[in-house]
mmCIF file of C-alpha atoms in Angstrom:
data_model
loop_
_atom_site.group_PDB
_atom_site.id
_atom_site.type_symbol
_atom_site.label_atom_id
_atom_site.label_comp_id
_atom_site.label_asym_id
_atom_site.label_seq_id
_atom_site.Cartn_x
_atom_site.Cartn_y
_atom_site.Cartn_z
ATOM 1 C CA MET A 625 0.000 0.000 0.000
ATOM 2 C CA LYS A 626 1.259 3.459 -0.896
ATOM 3 C CA LEU A 627 2.310 5.719 1.980
ATOM 4 C CA ILE A 628 2.337 9.372 0.952
ATOM 5 C CA VAL A 629 4.236 11.821 3.133
ATOM 6 C CA ALA A 630 2.709 15.290 2.868
ATOM 7 C CA THR A 631 5.898 17.166 2.113
ATOM 8 C CA HIS A 632 8.196 18.232 -0.700
ATOM 9 C CA ASN A 633 11.050 18.305 1.830
ATOM 10 C CA HIS A 634 13.535 15.580 0.926
ATOM 11 C CA GLY A 635 15.090 15.699 4.396
ATOM 12 C CA LYS A 636 11.803 14.845 6.078
ATOM 13 C CA VAL A 637 11.143 11.909 3.759
ATOM 14 C CA GLU A 638 14.623 10.491 4.334
ATOM 15 C CA GLU A 639 14.180 10.763 8.090
ATOM 16 C CA ILE A 640 10.876 8.889 7.854
ATOM 17 C CA ARG A 641 12.355 6.280 5.516
ATOM 18 C CA GLU A 642 15.072 5.585 8.091
ATOM 19 C CA MET A 643 12.484 5.258 10.837
ATOM 20 C CA PHE A 644 10.268 2.885 8.839
ATOM 21 C CA ALA A 645 13.067 0.589 7.678
ATOM 22 C CA GLY A 646 11.819 -2.996 7.873
ATOM 23 C CA LEU A 647 8.184 -2.182 7.154
ATOM 24 C CA GLU A 648 6.592 -2.858 3.779
ATOM 25 C CA PHE A 649 5.395 0.733 3.422
ATOM 26 C CA GLU A 650 7.773 2.786 1.284
ATOM 27 C CA PRO A 651 7.338 6.506 1.983
ATOM 28 C CA LYS A 652 6.724 8.668 -1.079
ATOM 29 C CA SER A 653 6.975 12.440 -1.188
ATOM 30 C CA LEU A 654 4.434 14.706 -2.865
ATOM 31 C CA LYS A 655 6.927 15.131 -5.685
ATOM 32 C CA ASP A 656 7.119 11.359 -6.111
ATOM 33 C CA VAL A 657 3.349 11.073 -6.630
ATOM 34 C CA GLY A 658 3.010 14.229 -8.720
ATOM 35 C CA PHE A 659 1.026 16.302 -6.223
ATOM 36 C CA THR A 660 1.615 19.978 -6.983
ATOM 37 C CA ASP A 661 -1.373 21.754 -5.416
ATOM 38 C CA GLU A 662 -0.542 24.366 -2.800
ATOM 39 C CA ILE A 663 -2.044 23.700 0.617
ATOM 40 C CA VAL A 664 -2.402 26.835 2.713
ATOM 41 C CA GLU A 665 -1.595 26.075 6.339
ATOM 42 C CA ASP A 666 -3.992 28.542 7.932
ATOM 43 C CA GLY A 667 -4.935 26.605 11.055
ATOM 44 C CA ASN A 668 -4.207 27.885 14.547
ATOM 45 C CA THR A 669 -2.821 24.588 15.864
ATOM 46 C CA TYR A 670 -0.293 22.028 14.668
ATOM 47 C CA PHE A 671 -3.083 19.427 14.567
ATOM 48 C CA SER A 672 -5.442 21.471 12.392
ATOM 49 C CA ASN A 673 -2.688 22.143 9.865
ATOM 50 C CA SER A 674 -1.684 18.476 9.778
ATOM 51 C CA LEU A 675 -5.257 17.282 9.353
ATOM 52 C CA LYS A 676 -5.951 19.754 6.543
ATOM 53 C CA LYS A 677 -2.891 18.586 4.626
ATOM 54 C CA ALA A 678 -3.757 14.925 5.124
ATOM 55 C CA ARG A 679 -7.369 15.324 3.993
ATOM 56 C CA THR A 680 -6.470 17.410 0.948
ATOM 57 C CA ILE A 681 -3.995 14.807 -0.294
ATOM 58 C CA HIS A 682 -6.223 11.874 0.670
ATOM 59 C CA ALA A 683 -8.994 13.305 -1.522
ATOM 60 C CA LYS A 684 -6.703 12.899 -4.552
ATOM 61 C CA TYR A 685 -5.266 9.523 -3.550
ATOM 62 C CA PRO A 686 -8.103 7.834 -1.619
ATOM 63 C CA GLY A 687 -6.549 4.368 -1.681
ATOM 64 C CA SER A 688 -3.363 5.502 0.026
ATOM 65 C CA ILE A 689 -2.216 6.095 3.560
ATOM 66 C CA VAL A 690 -1.353 9.771 4.018
ATOM 67 C CA LEU A 691 1.069 10.977 6.650
ATOM 68 C CA ALA A 692 1.090 14.708 7.381
ATOM 69 C CA ASP A 693 2.771 16.689 10.094
ATOM 70 C CA ASP A 694 3.104 20.219 11.264
ATOM 71 C CA SER A 695 6.186 21.080 13.224
ATOM 72 C CA GLY A 696 7.497 24.170 14.875
ATOM 73 C CA LEU A 697 10.180 25.634 17.070
ATOM 74 C CA GLU A 698 8.960 27.258 20.272
ATOM 75 C CA VAL A 699 11.456 29.599 21.918
ATOM 76 C CA PHE A 700 10.372 30.382 25.457
ATOM 77 C CA TYR A 701 12.024 33.824 25.579
ATOM 78 C CA LEU A 702 10.014 34.747 22.463
ATOM 79 C CA ASP A 703 6.705 33.631 24.008
ATOM 80 C CA ASN A 704 6.850 30.348 22.066
ATOM 81 C CA ARG A 705 7.455 32.002 18.730
ATOM 82 C CA PRO A 706 7.833 31.148 15.902
ATOM 83 C CA GLY A 707 5.645 28.114 16.753
ATOM 84 C CA ILE A 708 3.110 27.176 14.081
ATOM 85 C CA HIS A 709 4.529 29.953 11.905
ATOM 86 C CA SER A 710 8.037 28.436 11.861
ATOM 87 C CA ALA A 711 8.009 27.521 8.158
ATOM 88 C CA ARG A 712 7.127 31.104 7.215
ATOM 89 C CA TYR A 713 9.114 32.791 9.987
ATOM 90 C CA ALA A 714 11.551 34.397 7.537
ATOM 91 C CA GLY A 715 9.153 34.842 4.611
ATOM 92 C CA PRO A 716 6.987 32.696 2.311
ATOM 93 C CA LYS A 717 9.823 30.547 0.904
ATOM 94 C CA PRO A 718 12.871 31.152 3.080
ATOM 95 C CA ILE A 719 16.189 29.384 2.776
ATOM 96 C CA GLN A 720 17.626 27.818 5.907
ATOM 97 C CA SER A 721 20.180 30.557 6.539
ATOM 98 C CA ASP A 722 17.445 33.221 6.503
ATOM 99 C CA MET A 723 15.490 31.394 9.212
ATOM 100 C CA VAL A 724 18.538 30.789 11.371
ATOM 101 C CA ASN A 725 19.897 34.320 11.005
ATOM 102 C CA LYS A 726 16.574 35.935 11.882
ATOM 103 C CA LEU A 727 16.282 33.807 15.014
ATOM 104 C CA LEU A 728 19.834 34.566 16.111
ATOM 105 C CA LEU A 729 19.200 38.275 15.566
ATOM 106 C CA GLU A 730 16.086 38.155 17.762
ATOM 107 C CA LEU A 731 18.072 36.404 20.487
ATOM 108 C CA ASN A 732 21.147 38.602 20.182
ATOM 109 C CA GLY A 733 22.439 39.353 23.673
ATOM 110 C CA VAL A 734 20.056 36.932 25.400
ATOM 111 C CA PRO A 735 22.020 34.815 27.933
ATOM 112 C CA ASP A 736 22.165 31.031 27.619
ATOM 113 C CA GLU A 737 19.889 30.426 30.595
ATOM 114 C CA LYS A 738 17.071 32.257 28.790
ATOM 115 C CA ARG A 739 17.507 30.538 25.414
ATOM 116 C CA GLY A 740 15.413 27.468 26.237
ATOM 117 C CA ALA A 741 13.307 26.046 23.425
ATOM 118 C CA ARG A 742 11.530 22.968 22.174
ATOM 119 C CA PHE A 743 10.722 21.431 18.843
ATOM 120 C CA VAL A 744 7.120 20.202 18.529
ATOM 121 C CA CYS A 745 5.735 17.818 15.930
ATOM 122 C CA VAL A 746 2.099 16.778 15.587
ATOM 123 C CA MET A 747 1.569 14.009 13.071
ATOM 124 C CA VAL A 748 -1.674 12.834 11.498
ATOM 125 C CA MET A 749 -2.010 9.533 9.662
ATOM 126 C CA LEU A 750 -5.110 9.193 7.505
ATOM 127 C CA LEU A 751 -5.981 5.640 6.460
ATOM 128 C CA PRO A 752 -7.816 4.697 3.245
ATOM 129 C CA ASP A 753 -11.038 4.160 5.228
ATOM 130 C CA GLY A 754 -10.838 7.693 6.644
ATOM 131 C CA MET A 755 -9.663 6.715 10.121
ATOM 132 C CA VAL A 756 -7.440 9.366 11.693
ATOM 133 C CA PHE A 757 -4.511 8.548 13.947
ATOM 134 C CA THR A 758 -2.482 11.273 15.623
ATOM 135 C CA SER A 759 0.774 11.413 17.554
ATOM 136 C CA ARG A 760 2.777 14.228 19.169
ATOM 137 C CA GLY A 761 6.483 14.461 19.860
ATOM 138 C CA GLU A 762 8.616 17.075 21.595
ATOM 139 C CA CYS A 763 12.342 17.660 21.927
ATOM 140 C CA TYR A 764 13.710 20.111 24.494
ATOM 141 C CA GLY A 765 16.914 22.070 24.283
ATOM 142 C CA MET A 766 18.289 25.562 23.822
ATOM 143 C CA ILE A 767 19.233 27.887 20.979
ATOM 144 C CA GLY A 768 22.966 28.166 20.409
ATOM 145 C CA ASN A 769 24.792 31.363 19.541
ATOM 146 C CA PHE A 770 25.850 30.308 16.049
ATOM 147 C CA PRO A 771 24.950 27.585 13.499
ATOM 148 C CA ARG A 772 26.808 24.267 13.657
ATOM 149 C CA GLY A 773 26.692 21.163 11.472
ATOM 150 C CA ASN A 774 25.286 20.193 8.092
ATOM 151 C CA ASN A 775 23.117 17.136 8.820
ATOM 152 C CA GLY A 776 19.742 18.762 9.142
ATOM 153 C CA PHE A 777 17.291 21.354 7.925
ATOM 154 C CA GLY A 778 15.271 24.237 9.320
ATOM 155 C CA PHE A 779 16.540 25.363 12.708
ATOM 156 C CA ASP A 780 18.608 22.203 13.341
ATOM 157 C CA PRO A 781 22.003 24.000 13.178
ATOM 158 C CA VAL A 782 21.181 26.207 16.188
ATOM 159 C CA PHE A 783 19.096 23.804 18.286
ATOM 160 C CA LEU A 784 21.127 22.087 21.015
ATOM 161 C CA PRO A 785 19.151 19.169 22.516
ATOM 162 C CA VAL A 786 19.254 18.605 26.263
ATOM 163 C CA GLU A 787 19.995 14.889 25.807
ATOM 164 C CA PHE A 788 23.596 15.747 24.937
ATOM 165 C CA GLN A 789 24.027 18.444 27.583
ATOM 166 C CA TYR A 790 23.743 21.129 24.865
ATOM 167 C CA ARG A 791 27.153 20.125 23.451
ATOM 168 C CA PHE A 792 25.936 19.341 19.929
ATOM 169 C CA SER A 793 23.418 20.863 17.569
ATOM 170 C CA MET A 794 20.806 18.697 15.871
ATOM 171 C CA ALA A 795 22.675 19.261 12.605
ATOM 172 C CA GLU A 796 25.874 17.800 14.086
ATOM 173 C CA LEU A 797 24.277 14.499 15.078
ATOM 174 C CA PRO A 798 24.467 11.414 12.836
ATOM 175 C CA THR A 799 21.052 10.552 11.420
ATOM 176 C CA GLU A 800 20.685 7.400 13.511
ATOM 177 C CA ILE A 801 21.339 9.357 16.717
ATOM 178 C CA LYS A 802 19.120 12.258 15.704
ATOM 179 C CA ASN A 803 16.313 9.796 15.012
ATOM 180 C CA GLN A 804 16.429 8.691 18.647
ATOM 181 C CA VAL A 805 15.775 12.127 20.110
ATOM 182 C CA SER A 806 14.078 14.370 17.540
ATOM 183 C CA HIS A 807 10.529 15.621 17.954
ATOM 184 C CA ARG A 808 9.625 14.076 14.614
ATOM 185 C CA SER A 809 11.012 10.671 15.538
ATOM 186 C CA ARG A 810 9.049 10.711 18.794
ATOM 187 C CA ALA A 811 5.844 11.495 16.931
ATOM 188 C CA LEU A 812 6.721 8.889 14.318
ATOM 189 C CA SER A 813 7.243 6.172 16.914
ATOM 190 C CA GLY A 814 3.521 6.163 17.636
ATOM 191 C CA VAL A 815 2.702 6.159 13.932
ATOM 192 C CA LYS A 816 5.194 3.348 13.340
ATOM 193 C CA SER A 817 3.441 1.162 15.914
ATOM 194 C CA MET A 818 0.156 1.642 14.067
ATOM 195 C CA LEU A 819 1.779 0.870 10.717
ATOM 196 C CA ALA A 820 3.382 -2.254 12.159
ATOM 197 C CA GLU A 821 -0.099 -3.495 13.081
ATOM 198 C CA LEU A 822 -1.357 -2.760 9.569
ATOM 199 C CA ASN A 823 1.674 -4.563 8.192
ATOM 200 C CA THR A 824 0.570 -7.813 9.841
ATOM 201 C CA LYS A 825 -2.992 -7.692 8.489
#
């Protein structure tokens, strides 16, 4: 059965492919299936954005499983901004350096003890019969003072997870280690359990 991941982001699909290794479901991106419609993420929660994406894609590919997520970085000093607006934080189609530089500028001069943050991911899996399954994952850490590493996307180069005592950024971690602690992997673990059950039917 086809598993469509509601993203054009190659990094996200690769992360999911790593997580689902061993299952019969091969994740496909929107590019892989030829989906080009723009989906406006105008919800006020991660869940509402995820569900809208999943339903829009499911309407075009009703026999498929659709996996959609909405993720965001919540910086406590910035009152949890950028949050659900993370993808558009530095404009409609920002490059990674724009996002990172804007965040570092907003936190310029803020001491380490006030740079706490968390990544949040809310994932929705929509089955062919219309059943909705949802899972949430969080990863806590702090925002570093400069970008580090190349193995990541979004805000990964400046996010230092607590699991490693803030010594490494997400973008410095090998994929297999990152997949143990990331917000997306924690949300995916619940989805993976559901897929494993489907895999046996």
